[in-house]
CSV table of C-alpha atoms in Angstrom, one decimal:
chain,number,residue,atom,x,y,z
X,1,MET,CA,-16.2,-7.4,-14.2
X,2,ASN,CA,-13.8,-10.3,-15.0
X,3,GLU,CA,-11.5,-11.4,-12.2
X,4,TYR,CA,-8.7,-13.9,-12.6
X,5,ALA,CA,-5.8,-14.7,-10.3
X,6,ILE,CA,-2.4,-16.0,-11.4
X,7,GLU,CA,0.8,-17.0,-9.6
X,8,HIS,CA,3.2,-15.0,-11.7
X,9,SER,CA,6.8,-15.8,-12.6
X,10,GLN,CA,8.0,-13.0,-10.3
X,11,ARG,CA,6.8,-15.1,-7.3
X,12,MET,CA,4.0,-12.7,-6.5
X,13,HIS,CA,0.3,-13.5,-6.4
X,14,VAL,CA,-1.6,-11.2,-8.8
X,15,VAL,CA,-5.3,-10.5,-9.2
X,16,GLN,CA,-6.5,-8.7,-12.3
X,17,ASP,CA,-9.9,-7.1,-12.9
X,18,GLY,CA,-11.5,-5.1,-15.6
X,19,PRO,CA,-10.8,-5.2,-19.4
X,20,ARG,CA,-7.2,-5.7,-20.4
X,21,GLN,CA,-7.4,-3.0,-23.0
X,22,ALA,CA,-8.4,-0.4,-20.5
X,23,PRO,CA,-5.8,2.0,-18.9
X,24,PRO,CA,-3.8,0.1,-16.3
X,25,VAL,CA,-3.8,0.9,-12.6
X,26,LEU,CA,-1.6,-1.0,-10.1
X,27,LEU,CA,-2.6,-1.3,-6.4
X,28,ILE,CA,0.1,-2.0,-3.8
X,29,HIS,CA,-1.0,-2.9,-0.2
X,30,GLY,CA,0.8,-1.8,2.9
X,31,SER,CA,2.7,-3.8,5.7
X,32,GLY,CA,0.9,-6.6,7.3
X,33,ALA,CA,-1.8,-6.6,4.6
X,34,SER,CA,-2.7,-8.1,1.2
X,35,SER,CA,-4.3,-7.3,-2.1
X,36,GLY,CA,-7.6,-8.1,-0.5
X,37,PHE,CA,-7.6,-4.8,1.4
X,38,TRP,CA,-8.4,-3.0,-1.9
X,39,GLY,CA,-11.5,-5.2,-2.5
X,40,PRO,CA,-14.2,-2.5,-1.8
X,41,MET,CA,-12.7,-0.1,-4.3
X,42,VAL,CA,-12.2,-2.6,-7.1
X,43,PRO,CA,-15.6,-2.7,-8.8
X,44,ALA,CA,-15.7,1.1,-9.4
X,45,LEU,CA,-12.1,1.1,-10.6
X,46,ALA,CA,-12.5,-1.9,-12.9
X,47,ALA,CA,-15.3,-0.2,-14.7
X,48,HIS,CA,-12.7,2.2,-16.2
X,49,HIS,CA,-9.4,0.4,-15.7
X,50,HIS,CA,-7.4,-2.8,-16.0
X,51,VAL,CA,-6.8,-3.2,-12.3
X,52,ILE,CA,-3.8,-5.1,-11.1
X,53,ARG,CA,-3.3,-6.0,-7.5
X,54,VAL,CA,-0.3,-7.8,-6.0
X,55,ASP,CA,0.5,-9.6,-2.8
X,56,LEU,CA,4.0,-8.3,-1.9
X,57,PRO,CA,6.6,-11.0,-0.9
X,58,GLY,CA,5.8,-12.8,2.3
X,59,CYS,CA,2.2,-11.4,2.3
X,60,GLY,CA,-1.1,-12.8,1.4
X,61,LYS,CA,-0.6,-15.7,-1.1
X,62,SER,CA,2.9,-14.7,-2.1
X,63,PRO,CA,5.9,-16.7,-0.9
X,64,SER,CA,8.8,-15.1,1.1
X,65,ALA,CA,11.7,-13.4,-0.6
X,66,PRO,CA,15.4,-13.1,-0.1
X,67,SER,CA,15.2,-9.4,0.6
X,68,TYR,CA,12.4,-7.1,1.9
X,69,ASP,CA,14.4,-3.9,1.1
X,70,VAL,CA,12.0,-1.4,-0.4
X,71,PRO,CA,13.9,-1.0,-3.7
X,72,ALA,CA,14.2,-4.8,-4.0
X,73,GLN,CA,10.4,-5.1,-3.7
X,74,ALA,CA,10.0,-2.4,-6.3
X,75,GLY,CA,12.3,-4.4,-8.6
X,76,GLN,CA,10.0,-7.4,-8.3
X,77,VAL,CA,7.0,-5.2,-9.2
X,78,ALA,CA,8.9,-3.7,-12.1
X,79,ALA,CA,9.7,-7.2,-13.5
X,80,LEU,CA,6.0,-8.1,-13.1
X,81,LEU,CA,4.9,-5.1,-15.1
X,82,ASP,CA,7.5,-5.9,-17.7
X,83,ASP,CA,6.1,-9.5,-18.0
X,84,LEU,CA,2.6,-8.1,-18.4
X,85,GLY,CA,3.9,-5.7,-21.1
X,86,LEU,CA,2.6,-2.6,-19.3
X,87,ARG,CA,4.0,1.0,-19.4
X,88,HIS,CA,2.9,4.3,-18.0
X,89,VAL,CA,0.8,2.7,-15.3
X,90,ALA,CA,-1.2,4.6,-12.7
X,91,VAL,CA,0.3,3.3,-9.4
X,92,ALA,CA,-1.5,3.6,-6.1
X,93,GLY,CA,0.1,2.5,-2.8
X,94,HIS,CA,-1.4,2.3,0.7
X,95,SER,CA,0.8,3.1,3.7
X,96,SER,CA,4.2,1.5,3.1
X,97,GLY,CA,2.9,0.3,-0.3
X,98,GLY,CA,3.4,4.0,-1.2
X,99,TYR,CA,7.1,3.6,-0.5
X,100,VAL,CA,7.3,0.6,-2.9
X,101,ALA,CA,5.3,2.7,-5.5
X,102,THR,CA,7.8,5.6,-5.1
X,103,ALA,CA,10.8,3.3,-5.3
X,104,LEU,CA,9.3,1.8,-8.5
X,105,ALA,CA,9.1,5.3,-10.0
X,106,GLU,CA,12.7,5.9,-8.9
X,107,ARG,CA,14.0,2.7,-10.5
X,108,ARG,CA,11.8,2.6,-13.6
X,109,PRO,CA,10.2,6.0,-14.5
X,110,ASP,CA,9.1,4.4,-17.8
X,111,LEU,CA,6.7,2.2,-16.0
X,112,VAL,CA,4.9,4.8,-13.9
X,113,GLY,CA,2.5,7.4,-15.3
X,114,SER,CA,1.3,8.7,-12.0
X,115,LEU,CA,1.5,8.0,-8.3
X,116,ALA,CA,-1.3,8.0,-5.7
X,117,LEU,CA,-0.1,7.6,-2.1
X,118,ILE,CA,-2.7,6.7,0.5
X,119,SER,CA,-1.8,7.1,4.2
X,120,SER,CA,1.9,7.0,3.4
X,121,GLY,CA,3.8,8.8,6.1
X,122,PRO,CA,6.4,11.2,4.7
X,123,ARG,CA,9.1,10.8,7.3
X,124,PRO,CA,9.8,8.8,10.5
X,125,ASP,CA,9.1,11.8,12.7
X,126,ALA,CA,5.5,11.9,11.5
X,127,LEU,CA,4.8,8.5,13.1
X,128,ARG,CA,2.4,8.7,16.1
X,129,ARG,CA,2.5,6.6,19.2
X,130,GLN,CA,0.9,3.4,17.9
X,131,PRO,CA,-2.3,1.8,19.4
X,132,PHE,CA,-1.5,-0.5,22.3
X,133,ILE,CA,-2.5,-3.7,20.5
X,134,LEU,CA,0.0,-3.0,17.7
X,135,ARG,CA,2.8,-2.2,20.1
X,136,ALA,CA,2.1,-5.5,21.9
X,137,LEU,CA,2.0,-7.5,18.7
X,138,LEU,CA,4.9,-5.9,16.8
X,139,ALA,CA,7.7,-5.6,19.4
X,140,PRO,CA,9.4,-7.7,22.1
X,141,PRO,CA,8.8,-9.0,24.7
X,142,LEU,CA,5.2,-9.8,23.8
X,143,GLY,CA,5.4,-9.7,20.0
X,144,PRO,CA,7.2,-13.0,19.4
X,145,LEU,CA,4.9,-14.8,21.8
X,146,LEU,CA,1.6,-13.2,20.7
X,147,TRP,CA,2.1,-13.0,16.9
X,148,PRO,CA,2.0,-16.8,16.2
X,149,ARG,CA,-1.1,-17.1,18.4
X,150,ARG,CA,-3.2,-14.4,16.8
X,151,SER,CA,-6.8,-15.4,16.4
X,152,ALA,CA,-9.1,-13.9,13.7
X,153,ALA,CA,-10.7,-11.8,16.4
X,154,MET,CA,-7.3,-10.4,17.5
X,155,ILE,CA,-6.4,-9.6,13.9
X,156,ARG,CA,-9.6,-7.8,13.3
X,157,LYS,CA,-9.1,-5.8,16.5
X,158,GLY,CA,-5.5,-4.9,15.5
X,159,ILE,CA,-6.6,-3.7,12.1
X,160,GLY,CA,-9.6,-1.9,13.5
X,161,ALA,CA,-7.3,0.0,15.9
X,162,THR,CA,-5.8,1.8,12.9
X,163,ALA,CA,-9.2,2.9,11.6
X,164,ALA,CA,-11.5,5.7,12.8
X,165,ARG,CA,-14.6,4.0,11.4
X,166,PRO,CA,-15.8,0.3,11.6
X,167,VAL,CA,-14.3,-1.8,8.9
X,168,ASP,CA,-15.5,-5.1,7.5
X,169,LEU,CA,-12.8,-7.6,6.8
X,170,PRO,CA,-13.8,-10.8,4.9
X,171,ASP,CA,-12.5,-14.1,6.3
X,172,ASP,CA,-10.1,-14.6,3.4
X,173,VAL,CA,-8.5,-11.3,4.0
X,174,VAL,CA,-8.1,-12.1,7.7
X,175,ALA,CA,-6.5,-15.4,6.6
X,176,ASP,CA,-4.1,-13.5,4.4
X,177,VAL,CA,-2.9,-11.5,7.3
X,178,GLN,CA,-2.7,-14.5,9.6
X,179,GLY,CA,-0.3,-16.1,7.2
X,180,ILE,CA,2.3,-13.3,7.6
X,181,THR,CA,5.1,-14.4,9.9
X,182,TYR,CA,6.5,-12.3,12.7
X,183,ARG,CA,10.0,-12.3,11.1
X,184,VAL,CA,8.6,-11.0,7.8
X,185,MET,CA,6.6,-8.3,9.5
X,186,ARG,CA,9.5,-7.1,11.6
X,187,THR,CA,11.9,-7.2,8.6
X,188,VAL,CA,9.5,-5.3,6.4
X,189,LEU,CA,8.9,-2.6,9.0
X,190,ARG,CA,12.6,-2.2,9.5
X,191,HIS,CA,13.3,-1.7,5.8
X,192,ASN,CA,10.3,0.7,5.5
X,193,THR,CA,11.8,2.9,8.2
X,194,ALA,CA,15.2,2.8,6.6
X,195,TYR,CA,13.8,3.9,3.3
X,196,ILE,CA,12.1,7.1,4.6
X,197,ALA,CA,14.9,7.8,7.1
X,198,GLU,CA,17.4,7.8,4.2
X,199,ARG,CA,15.3,10.4,2.3
X,200,GLY,CA,11.8,11.6,3.0
X,201,VAL,CA,9.1,10.7,0.5
X,202,PRO,CA,8.3,14.3,-0.5
X,203,GLU,CA,12.0,14.9,-1.4
X,204,ARG,CA,12.0,11.7,-3.5
X,205,LEU,CA,8.9,12.8,-5.3
X,206,VAL,CA,10.3,16.3,-6.1
X,207,ALA,CA,13.1,14.6,-8.0
X,208,LEU,CA,10.7,12.3,-10.0
X,209,GLN,CA,8.5,15.0,-11.6
X,210,VAL,CA,5.5,12.6,-11.8
X,211,PRO,CA,1.9,13.6,-11.1
X,212,VAL,CA,1.1,12.8,-7.5
X,213,LEU,CA,-2.1,12.4,-5.5
X,214,VAL,CA,-1.9,12.2,-1.7
X,215,ILE,CA,-4.8,10.9,0.3
X,216,PHE,CA,-4.7,11.0,4.1
X,217,GLY,CA,-7.3,10.3,6.8
X,218,GLY,CA,-7.9,13.3,9.0
X,219,ALA,CA,-8.1,10.9,12.0
X,220,ASP,CA,-5.2,8.6,11.1
X,221,PRO,CA,-4.0,7.0,14.4
X,222,ARG,CA,-0.7,5.8,12.9
X,223,TRP,CA,0.6,8.9,11.1
X,224,GLU,CA,0.1,12.5,12.1
X,225,PRO,CA,-2.6,13.7,9.7
X,226,SER,CA,-1.1,17.2,9.4
X,227,SER,CA,2.1,15.6,8.0
X,228,ALA,CA,0.2,15.1,4.7
X,229,HIS,CA,0.8,18.8,4.0
X,230,GLN,CA,4.5,18.1,3.7
X,231,TYR,CA,3.6,16.7,0.3
X,232,ALA,CA,2.6,20.3,-0.8
X,233,ALA,CA,6.4,20.8,-1.4
X,234,VAL,CA,6.0,18.5,-4.4
X,235,PRO,CA,5.2,20.5,-7.6
X,236,ASN,CA,1.6,20.0,-8.7
X,237,ALA,CA,0.9,17.5,-6.0
X,238,ARG,CA,-2.8,17.2,-5.0
X,239,VAL,CA,-3.3,16.6,-1.3
X,240,GLU,CA,-6.7,15.4,0.0
X,241,LEU,CA,-7.5,15.0,3.7
X,242,LEU,CA,-10.6,12.9,4.5
X,243,PRO,CA,-12.4,14.1,7.7
X,244,GLY,CA,-13.2,11.3,10.2
X,245,VAL,CA,-11.2,8.7,8.3
X,246,GLY,CA,-8.3,6.7,9.8
X,247,HIS,CA,-5.4,4.8,8.3
X,248,LEU,CA,-7.6,2.7,6.0
X,249,PRO,CA,-9.4,5.0,3.5
X,250,MET,CA,-10.0,2.2,1.0
X,251,LEU,CA,-11.9,0.3,3.7
X,252,GLU,CA,-13.4,3.2,5.7
X,253,ALA,CA,-14.4,5.4,2.8
X,254,PRO,CA,-14.1,3.3,-0.4
X,255,GLU,CA,-16.5,5.4,-2.5
X,256,THR,CA,-14.8,8.7,-1.7
X,257,THR,CA,-11.3,7.2,-2.1
X,258,GLY,CA,-12.2,5.5,-5.4
X,259,GLU,CA,-13.7,8.7,-6.8
X,260,LEU,CA,-10.6,10.6,-5.9
X,261,LEU,CA,-8.4,8.0,-7.6
X,262,LEU,CA,-10.6,7.8,-10.7
X,263,ASP,CA,-10.7,11.6,-11.1
X,264,PHE,CA,-6.9,11.7,-10.7
X,265,THR,CA,-6.2,9.0,-13.2
X,266,ALA,CA,-8.6,10.6,-15.7
X,267,THR,CA,-6.9,14.0,-15.4
X,268,THR,CA,-3.3,12.7,-15.5
X,269,ARG,CA,-3.7,10.1,-18.3
X,270,GLY,CA,-1.1,10.9,-20.9
X,271,ALA,CA,0.5,13.6,-18.7
């Protein structure tokens, strides 16, 4: 597996794995995360694909951006794929990364061959009451005070609160999360909510007519797991519920999640 990182002209940090001539798959992380969250799945994917991971603006090693509007972020990703000369890419998004992936398909259907949404809540009303540590970190009055003082242990505890199984976060991934500012995080969350409040993700996907895989953890503490079935309204969508898995399937069950994604990309290639 060959890995190389570049700071691309679209002001997003990019990591690429696997042979360039292989079918491309783009992995988009969720809010408060980075491309490193996909790490456990990459070796299996890179054996069959040219794997592209991005740090979205203001996250990981990517600088901040003028706008964190979901379609604006999708526009940056589209420009990146244009620069790489890629078309008909299998795109997978985790959590709000699924919204960026969906917006990418809305803006540039020529770039997206298939969509995989992992733990992406369909509508605002599917959001559950969040774990206490997240409520403390992400909202006033404690959020602005606690966020800049987050230790590595606190970050691990906060991320762990979204999982149903123990997860192992490398130090460099924790450092990526530590670098995200409170302002960026709050802005991203606000725009994510606006995107799915304007129109639910299943309704958006019905209009796109692109092959869809939905993966949800059956014990997701952030989104109501049963809300995954709202995606059944999308023609030919495949919905997979993983028992005993929380909000982070790529960290909690990387083998199962990777196998589902590989099977999906193999069956939808050229569709």
